[in-house]
Tab-separated table of C-alpha atoms and ligand atoms in Angstrom:
chain	number	residue	atom	x	y	z
A	1	MET	CA	17.262	25.064	18.320
A	2	LYS	CA	19.118	22.382	16.228
A	3	TRP	CA	16.906	21.336	13.911
A	4	LYS	CA	17.616	19.196	11.289
A	5	LYS	CA	17.801	21.495	7.922
A	6	GLN	CA	15.536	18.946	5.759
A	7	LEU	CA	12.795	19.213	8.190
A	8	ALA	CA	12.191	23.214	7.120
A	9	GLY	CA	8.573	23.392	6.119
A	10	MET	CA	7.586	19.573	5.709
A	11	LYS	CA	3.873	18.921	7.077
A	12	ALA	CA	3.011	16.167	9.059
A	13	TYR	CA	0.480	13.296	7.242
A	14	GLN	CA	-2.926	15.043	5.969
A	15	PRO	CA	-5.129	12.477	7.324
A	16	GLY	CA	-8.324	12.754	4.739
A	17	LYS	CA	-11.830	13.690	6.610
A	18	SER	CA	-12.984	11.367	8.736
A	19	ILE	CA	-16.634	10.399	8.314
A	20	ASP	CA	-18.049	12.020	11.269
A	21	ASP	CA	-16.763	14.927	9.807
A	22	VAL	CA	-18.931	14.929	6.202
A	23	LYS	CA	-21.705	13.462	8.221
A	24	LYS	CA	-21.812	16.725	9.939
A	25	MET	CA	-20.789	18.809	7.205
A	26	TYR	CA	-23.611	17.553	4.914
A	27	GLY	CA	-26.221	16.469	6.990
A	28	LEU	CA	-25.598	12.841	6.073
A	29	SER	CA	-26.698	9.775	8.246
A	30	SER	CA	-25.043	7.536	6.371
A	31	ILE	CA	-21.437	7.205	4.539
A	32	THR	CA	-19.254	4.432	2.756
A	33	LYS	CA	-15.245	5.496	3.110
A	34	LEU	CA	-13.625	3.954	-0.032
A	35	ALA	CA	-10.638	6.493	0.227
A	36	SER	CA	-7.805	4.569	2.153
A	37	ASN	CA	-8.221	1.012	0.279
A	38	GLU	CA	-9.297	-0.729	3.119
A	39	ASN	CA	-10.658	-4.263	2.969
A	40	PRO	CA	-14.959	-3.518	2.764
A	41	LEU	CA	-15.479	-6.930	4.006
A	42	GLY	CA	-13.782	-5.906	7.331
A	43	THR	CA	-11.418	-9.270	8.075
A	44	SER	CA	-11.736	-12.482	8.790
A	45	PRO	CA	-14.243	-13.955	11.684
A	46	LYS	CA	-11.298	-15.410	13.602
A	47	VAL	CA	-10.682	-12.228	14.516
A	48	PRO	CA	-13.301	-10.999	16.621
A	49	GLN	CA	-13.309	-14.480	17.904
A	50	PHE	CA	-9.826	-14.481	18.973
A	51	ILE	CA	-10.267	-11.282	20.685
A	52	GLU	CA	-13.563	-12.630	22.568
A	53	ASP	CA	-11.667	-15.828	23.989
A	54	HIS	CA	-8.369	-14.582	24.422
A	55	GLY	CA	-7.778	-12.386	27.842
A	56	ILE	CA	-4.652	-9.712	27.173
A	57	ASN	CA	-2.369	-9.218	30.019
A	58	PHE	CA	-2.920	-5.153	30.086
A	59	ALA	CA	0.447	-4.970	32.561
A	60	ARG	CA	2.615	-7.259	30.920
A	61	TYR	CA	4.571	-6.142	27.784
A	62	PRO	CA	4.103	-7.691	24.707
A	63	ASP	CA	6.518	-10.516	22.961
A	64	GLY	CA	8.715	-8.314	21.285
A	65	TYR	CA	9.874	-11.307	19.216
A	66	SER	CA	6.430	-11.526	18.124
A	67	GLY	CA	6.743	-15.753	18.821
A	68	ALA	CA	3.641	-17.010	17.804
A	69	LEU	CA	2.645	-15.041	14.662
A	70	ARG	CA	6.689	-15.085	13.349
A	71	LYS	CA	6.310	-18.934	13.672
A	72	ASP	CA	2.432	-18.976	11.974
A	73	LEU	CA	3.647	-16.343	8.925
A	74	ALA	CA	7.563	-18.314	8.367
A	75	GLU	CA	5.471	-21.225	7.992
A	76	HIS	CA	2.686	-19.623	6.086
A	77	LEU	CA	4.874	-17.859	4.143
A	78	GLN	CA	7.631	-20.986	3.516
A	79	VAL	CA	10.439	-18.996	4.505
A	80	SER	CA	12.706	-19.061	7.651
A	81	GLU	CA	11.288	-17.048	10.918
A	82	LYS	CA	14.846	-15.179	11.030
A	83	GLN	CA	13.624	-13.658	7.495
A	84	LEU	CA	10.997	-12.054	9.478
A	85	LEU	CA	10.765	-8.345	10.446
A	86	PHE	CA	7.861	-6.936	11.709
A	87	GLY	CA	7.145	-2.950	11.860
A	88	ASN	CA	3.560	-0.951	13.305
A	89	GLY	CA	2.143	-1.174	9.447
A	90	SER	CA	4.653	-1.514	6.702
A	91	ASP	CA	4.677	2.156	7.027
A	92	GLU	CA	7.360	1.421	10.030
A	93	ILE	CA	9.474	-0.862	8.016
A	94	ILE	CA	9.739	1.786	5.763
A	95	LEU	CA	11.154	4.242	8.202
A	96	ILE	CA	13.553	1.365	9.497
A	97	ILE	CA	14.955	0.909	6.305
A	98	SER	CA	15.644	4.206	5.599
A	99	ARG	CA	16.310	5.258	9.131
A	100	ALA	CA	19.465	2.485	8.352
A	101	LEU	CA	20.281	3.592	4.959
A	102	LEU	CA	20.263	7.143	4.158
A	103	GLN	CA	21.534	9.922	4.580
A	104	PRO	CA	23.039	13.495	3.739
A	105	GLY	CA	25.474	12.466	0.307
A	106	VAL	CA	23.446	9.650	-0.762
A	107	ASN	CA	20.178	9.550	-2.326
A	108	THR	CA	17.260	7.205	-3.385
A	109	VAL	CA	15.229	6.189	-6.342
A	110	MET	CA	11.585	5.646	-6.513
A	111	ALA	CA	8.858	6.176	-8.967
A	112	THR	CA	6.271	9.175	-9.310
A	113	PRO	CA	3.297	9.081	-8.574
A	114	THR	CA	3.682	5.949	-6.017
A	115	PHE	CA	3.504	5.510	-2.479
A	116	PRO	CA	4.900	9.177	-0.795
A	117	GLN	CA	6.228	7.305	2.524
A	118	TYR	CA	8.898	6.147	0.457
A	119	ARG	CA	9.985	10.555	-0.296
A	120	HIS	CA	8.811	11.850	3.085
A	121	ASN	CA	10.980	9.526	5.243
A	122	ALA	CA	13.895	10.094	2.325
A	123	GLN	CA	13.590	13.619	2.949
A	124	ILE	CA	13.268	13.496	6.343
A	125	GLU	CA	17.054	11.399	6.836
A	126	GLY	CA	18.330	14.425	4.224
A	127	ALA	CA	19.125	11.846	1.435
A	128	GLU	CA	18.515	12.752	-2.541
A	129	VAL	CA	15.525	11.716	-3.932
A	130	ARG	CA	15.332	10.994	-7.507
A	131	GLU	CA	12.196	10.560	-9.019
A	132	VAL	CA	10.846	9.036	-12.453
A	133	GLU	CA	7.720	9.219	-13.805
A	134	LEU	CA	5.537	6.957	-14.591
A	135	ILE	CA	5.269	5.627	-17.887
A	136	ASP	CA	1.261	4.635	-18.346
A	137	GLY	CA	0.803	4.446	-14.823
A	138	HIS	CA	4.010	1.327	-15.679
A	139	HIS	CA	7.663	2.105	-13.098
A	140	ASP	CA	9.703	2.950	-15.954
A	141	LEU	CA	12.352	0.466	-14.616
A	142	GLU	CA	15.104	1.842	-17.499
A	143	GLY	CA	14.835	5.625	-16.319
A	144	MET	CA	15.437	4.229	-12.646
A	145	LEU	CA	18.505	2.289	-13.721
A	146	LYS	CA	19.746	4.975	-15.326
A	147	GLN	CA	19.130	7.329	-11.850
A	148	ILE	CA	21.289	4.637	-10.195
A	149	ASP	CA	25.205	5.745	-9.389
A	150	GLU	CA	27.368	4.601	-6.843
A	151	GLN	CA	25.818	6.796	-4.079
A	152	THR	CA	22.468	5.684	-4.892
A	153	SER	CA	22.075	3.293	-1.427
A	154	VAL	CA	18.486	2.399	-1.935
A	155	VAL	CA	15.387	1.775	-4.618
A	156	TRP	CA	11.597	1.733	-3.814
A	157	LEU	CA	9.595	-0.179	-6.692
A	158	CYS	CA	5.254	-0.634	-5.818
A	159	SER	CA	3.895	-3.598	-7.127
A	160	PRO	CA	1.079	-3.314	-7.629
A	161	ASN	CA	1.776	0.202	-7.414
A	162	ASN	CA	-0.846	2.872	-5.126
A	163	PRO	CA	-2.335	5.174	-7.076
A	164	THR	CA	-2.065	3.717	-10.321
A	165	GLY	CA	-2.639	-0.349	-9.433
A	166	ASN	CA	-0.333	-1.565	-12.377
A	167	LEU	CA	2.182	-4.171	-11.819
A	168	ILE	CA	5.188	-4.400	-13.117
A	169	GLN	CA	5.576	-6.829	-15.157
A	170	GLN	CA	7.811	-10.392	-14.343
A	171	ALA	CA	9.889	-10.153	-16.541
A	172	LYS	CA	10.747	-6.571	-16.621
A	173	LEU	CA	10.990	-6.805	-12.792
A	174	ASP	CA	13.758	-10.122	-13.574
A	175	GLU	CA	16.080	-7.844	-15.689
A	176	PHE	CA	16.027	-5.070	-13.847
A	177	ILE	CA	16.917	-6.781	-10.199
A	178	SER	CA	19.295	-8.615	-12.046
A	179	SER	CA	21.079	-5.249	-13.548
A	180	VAL	CA	20.956	-3.197	-9.990
A	181	SER	CA	24.089	-3.064	-8.154
A	182	PRO	CA	24.414	-5.876	-5.105
A	183	GLU	CA	25.375	-2.648	-3.172
A	184	VAL	CA	22.021	-1.098	-3.781
A	185	LEU	CA	19.241	-2.162	-1.790
A	186	ILE	CA	15.817	-3.288	-3.572
A	187	VAL	CA	12.750	-2.462	-1.679
A	188	LEU	CA	9.556	-3.970	-3.621
A	189	ASP	CA	6.340	-3.072	-1.542
A	190	GLU	CA	3.713	-5.416	-2.025
A	191	ALA	CA	0.949	-4.361	0.031
A	192	TYR	CA	-1.535	-5.567	-2.042
A	193	PHE	CA	0.463	-8.826	-3.004
A	194	GLU	CA	-3.470	-10.756	-1.700
A	195	TYR	CA	-5.399	-9.266	-4.554
A	196	VAL	CA	-2.986	-9.680	-7.643
A	197	THR	CA	-5.263	-12.126	-9.518
A	198	ASP	CA	-2.417	-12.400	-12.696
A	199	THR	CA	-1.565	-15.408	-13.359
A	200	GLU	CA	1.746	-14.219	-14.475
A	201	TYR	CA	2.827	-12.941	-11.851
A	202	ARG	CA	5.342	-14.964	-9.367
A	203	ASN	CA	6.309	-14.883	-5.529
A	204	ALA	CA	8.948	-11.865	-5.223
A	205	ILE	CA	9.537	-14.474	-2.136
A	206	ASP	CA	11.453	-16.539	-5.186
A	207	TYR	CA	14.104	-13.547	-5.320
A	208	LEU	CA	15.301	-13.318	-1.946
A	209	GLN	CA	17.429	-16.945	-2.558
A	210	THR	CA	19.391	-15.241	-5.771
A	211	TYR	CA	19.734	-11.863	-4.407
A	212	LYS	CA	21.230	-10.558	-0.720
A	213	ASN	CA	19.755	-6.917	-1.679
A	214	VAL	CA	16.078	-7.462	-1.818
A	215	VAL	CA	13.921	-6.961	0.608
A	216	VAL	CA	9.951	-7.361	0.639
A	217	LEU	CA	7.467	-5.713	2.002
A	218	ARG	CA	3.677	-6.730	2.706
A	219	THR	CA	0.639	-5.768	5.297
A	220	PHE	CA	-2.198	-6.663	7.513
A	221	SER	CA	-3.596	-3.258	6.562
A	222	LYS	CA	-4.916	-3.968	3.243
A	223	ALA	CA	-6.509	-7.601	1.993
A	224	TYR	CA	-6.363	-9.152	5.795
A	225	GLY	CA	-8.217	-5.952	7.000
A	226	LEU	CA	-6.566	-5.024	9.848
A	227	ALA	CA	-5.847	-1.625	8.847
A	228	ALA	CA	-6.366	-0.525	12.681
A	229	PHE	CA	-3.970	-2.847	14.437
A	230	ARG	CA	-1.032	-2.021	12.617
A	231	VAL	CA	1.202	-5.205	11.474
A	232	GLY	CA	3.071	-5.282	8.586
A	233	TYR	CA	6.452	-7.096	7.628
A	234	ALA	CA	9.491	-7.522	5.923
A	235	ILE	CA	10.942	-10.590	4.572
A	236	GLY	CA	14.835	-10.810	3.280
A	237	ASN	CA	17.801	-12.794	3.785
A	238	GLU	CA	18.345	-13.565	7.142
A	239	GLU	CA	21.676	-10.958	7.282
A	240	LEU	CA	19.563	-8.268	5.689
A	241	ILE	CA	16.565	-8.377	8.502
A	242	ALA	CA	19.443	-9.080	11.223
A	243	ASN	CA	21.221	-5.595	10.013
A	244	LEU	CA	17.125	-4.096	10.034
A	245	ASP	CA	16.197	-5.083	13.343
A	246	PRO	CA	18.092	-3.180	15.713
A	247	LEU	CA	16.553	-0.231	14.524
A	248	ARG	CA	12.819	-1.978	15.110
A	249	GLU	CA	11.408	-0.164	18.641
A	250	PRO	CA	11.053	-3.397	21.200
A	251	PHE	CA	7.420	-3.425	21.504
A	252	ASN	CA	6.550	-2.337	18.325
A	253	ASN	CA	3.671	-4.462	18.459
A	254	THR	CA	1.144	-5.515	20.634
A	255	SER	CA	-0.141	-8.087	22.042
A	256	LEU	CA	-3.292	-8.011	20.748
A	257	SER	CA	-2.295	-7.558	17.184
A	258	GLN	CA	-0.514	-10.109	16.979
A	259	GLY	CA	-2.789	-12.628	17.641
A	260	ALA	CA	-5.381	-10.637	15.747
A	261	ALA	CA	-2.913	-10.857	12.650
A	262	SER	CA	-2.718	-15.197	13.071
A	263	ALA	CA	-5.736	-15.580	13.838
A	264	ALA	CA	-6.646	-13.479	9.972
A	265	LEU	CA	-3.491	-15.346	8.809
A	266	SER	CA	-5.164	-18.474	9.585
A	267	ASP	CA	-8.013	-17.689	7.875
A	268	GLN	CA	-6.960	-18.348	3.825
A	269	ALA	CA	-10.818	-18.986	2.103
A	270	PHE	CA	-11.327	-14.882	3.713
A	271	ILE	CA	-8.697	-14.251	1.574
A	272	GLU	CA	-9.453	-15.725	-1.207
A	273	GLN	CA	-13.180	-14.719	-0.774
A	274	CYS	CA	-12.207	-10.951	-0.642
A	275	ARG	CA	-9.562	-11.715	-4.015
A	276	ALA	CA	-12.728	-13.251	-6.043
A	277	GLU	CA	-14.904	-10.061	-4.707
A	278	ASN	CA	-12.606	-7.330	-5.430
A	279	LYS	CA	-12.070	-8.192	-9.073
A	280	GLN	CA	-15.729	-8.317	-9.432
A	281	GLY	CA	-15.281	-4.691	-8.615
A	282	ILE	CA	-12.992	-3.858	-10.547
A	283	ASN	CA	-15.253	-5.656	-13.331
A	284	LEU	CA	-17.887	-3.227	-12.679
A	285	PHE	CA	-15.754	-0.151	-12.391
A	286	GLU	CA	-13.665	-0.892	-15.922
A	287	SER	CA	-17.599	-1.541	-17.523
A	288	PHE	CA	-18.636	1.693	-16.727
A	289	CYS	CA	-15.644	3.561	-18.246
A	290	LEU	CA	-15.500	1.579	-21.295
A	291	LYS	CA	-19.365	2.804	-21.672
A	292	HIS	CA	-18.655	6.613	-21.117
A	293	ASN	CA	-14.883	6.115	-23.037
A	294	LEU	CA	-13.535	6.715	-19.576
A	295	PHE	CA	-9.358	5.637	-19.320
A	296	ILE	CA	-9.337	3.443	-16.008
A	297	TYR	CA	-5.687	2.116	-15.267
A	298	PRO	CA	-5.446	-1.567	-15.045
A	299	SER	CA	-5.625	-2.466	-11.533
A	300	GLN	CA	-4.238	-5.662	-9.591
A	301	GLY	CA	-4.679	-3.747	-6.361
A	302	ASN	CA	-7.933	-2.967	-4.350
A	303	PHE	CA	-8.607	0.436	-5.707
A	304	VAL	CA	-8.793	1.895	-9.017
A	305	LEU	CA	-8.043	4.950	-11.032
A	306	ILE	CA	-10.075	6.805	-12.864
A	307	ASN	CA	-9.489	9.933	-14.969
A	308	ILE	CA	-12.969	11.785	-14.466
A	309	LYS	CA	-11.384	14.581	-17.310
A	310	THR	CA	-12.302	17.649	-14.800
A	311	ASP	CA	-11.084	19.045	-11.689
A	312	SER	CA	-10.503	15.989	-9.341
A	313	ASP	CA	-11.439	18.197	-6.479
A	314	LYS	CA	-15.163	18.834	-7.812
A	315	VAL	CA	-15.856	15.277	-8.133
A	316	PHE	CA	-14.695	14.375	-4.971
A	317	GLU	CA	-17.036	16.764	-3.342
A	318	GLU	CA	-19.797	16.641	-4.774
A	319	LEU	CA	-19.694	13.010	-4.387
A	320	MET	CA	-19.181	13.393	-0.708
A	321	LYS	CA	-22.032	15.377	-0.961
A	322	LYS	CA	-23.757	11.935	-1.854
A	323	GLY	CA	-22.232	10.098	0.783
A	324	PHE	CA	-18.847	8.425	-0.583
A	325	ILE	CA	-15.338	9.772	0.493
A	326	VAL	CA	-13.004	9.116	-2.222
A	327	ARG	CA	-10.044	10.563	-3.100
A	328	SER	CA	-9.029	13.273	-5.158
A	329	GLY	CA	-5.816	13.224	-7.907
A	330	ASN	CA	-4.903	16.405	-6.810
A	331	ALA	CA	-3.780	15.086	-3.380
A	332	LEU	CA	-2.168	11.743	-5.177
A	333	GLY	CA	0.190	13.798	-8.008
A	334	VAL	CA	-2.562	12.541	-10.471
A	335	PRO	CA	-5.082	15.978	-10.862
A	336	GLY	CA	-7.587	14.587	-13.218
A	337	PHE	CA	-8.049	11.774	-11.679
A	338	ILE	CA	-9.698	10.040	-8.884
A	339	ARG	CA	-8.679	7.483	-6.859
A	340	ILE	CA	-11.476	4.628	-5.665
A	341	THR	CA	-11.416	1.636	-3.300
A	342	VAL	CA	-13.019	-0.673	-4.564
A	343	GLY	CA	-15.972	-1.798	-2.620
A	344	SER	CA	-18.327	-3.956	-1.867
A	345	ILE	CA	-20.661	-5.351	-4.609
A	346	ASP	CA	-23.568	-2.846	-3.529
A	347	GLN	CA	-21.478	-0.072	-2.170
A	348	ASN	CA	-19.649	0.151	-5.686
A	349	THR	CA	-22.928	-0.228	-7.629
A	350	GLU	CA	-24.265	2.584	-5.617
A	351	LEU	CA	-20.701	4.897	-6.289
A	352	ILE	CA	-21.212	4.134	-9.877
A	353	GLU	CA	-24.781	5.106	-10.181
A	354	LYS	CA	-23.523	8.191	-8.105
A	355	LEU	CA	-20.851	9.383	-9.939
A	356	GLU	CA	-22.919	8.703	-13.155
A	357	LYS	CA	-24.967	11.660	-12.629
A	358	ILE	CA	-22.438	13.802	-11.782
A	359	LEU	CA	-20.148	13.276	-14.552
A	360	ILE	CA	-23.546	14.043	-16.741
A	361	GLU	CA	-24.260	17.318	-14.778
A	362	LEU	CA	-20.809	18.126	-15.150
A	363	GLY	CA	-21.304	17.566	-19.054
A	364	VAL	CA	-18.236	14.925	-19.269
A	365	ILE	CA	-19.894	11.973	-20.181
A	366	HIS	CA	-23.332	11.672	-21.734
A	367	GLU	CA	-26.668	9.232	-20.919
B	1	LIG	C1	-1.483	1.099	2.872
B	1	LIG	C2	0.289	1.060	1.700
B	1	LIG	C3	1.072	1.372	3.248
B	1	LIG	C4	1.114	0.936	4.415
B	1	LIG	O1	0.542	0.270	5.239
B	1	LIG	P1	0.710	0.113	6.971
B	1	LIG	O2	1.265	-1.544	7.148
B	1	LIG	O3	-0.309	-0.069	7.192
B	1	LIG	O4	1.711	1.086	7.465
B	1	LIG	C5	2.267	0.718	2.542
B	1	LIG	N1	2.719	0.722	0.813
B	1	LIG	C6	1.362	0.841	0.323
B	1	LIG	C7	2.105	0.932	-1.087
B	1	LIG	C8	0.307	0.945	0.899
B	1	LIG	O5	-0.588	1.213	-0.074
């Protein structure tokens, strides 16, 4: 058959081991999964309340415009309703942008390592992928600027960056955005926006007034604790959003997920609590690393990337035997590191105890 050439050798997304798999493999009764940056505190109690209170008519299609959620979110963000595009997770927004702007003959610029879906979708569309190495965990914006030419159609920025957690510095971002041609779309993926505590951080939505080629991505999957519901969104100027909208599937967010997202959005006190508890967790990981002279990136997300100075897969496996699932740096393009989602206070404390033991046994650190 006449497959697209670029699909040759492409692999499907490899989900991590499931909690049930690991339980069986190691005969464990409880497992803590700190691998996918999900919210350890779950979601706002308003979400289960909403689900209990509101019957959904299963036979009817959902509102394809996500009208009620759109109204709530526009009000919350102080943008117009037409500035929003909803996706089945922001993963789908990445797909929509790629489908709209990438094709053979054009190129797309991104950092490495960063969120792998930018590259994956660009490959499917047959665009040339130009990856620019991070410098100390930071986007090399000057290096990225140099990679942009007449054939560049999309630049991807991820802030805080997954997997390093670094925030792009505000002044550098200002300069970068003003230097890029208005014919190039700049995607600013802020999946961890709600966790940011850096006071210098300005709302990226402010860029949209001045720059018609900027689009901001956010999601209900991380701080809002709704990863299972698949609701992400783009914020851009109205014309840009109108151009992307025809690529969206007509009913890409279910009735239940739209309602759940609205309910979660209405509880900002919960988000504040998550942000504060997450910050405490990061502090805990930082003191552990300081104590043992291990390098940890300064994270503004809900995960930390730690240099464990030995084989990542080994530490990953040893932690799994002790009931904790994290991500091995080998799978993320950062060998020698592990990425840990910040858990609840108890989960963090317990994981650090286990990690300390493992690293002592491996001779990486000393008591
Ligand atoms: C988790 C994540 C996403 C995807 O989120 P969904 O809305 O669940 O699809 C996008 N970008 C980054 C950087 C992420 O870490």
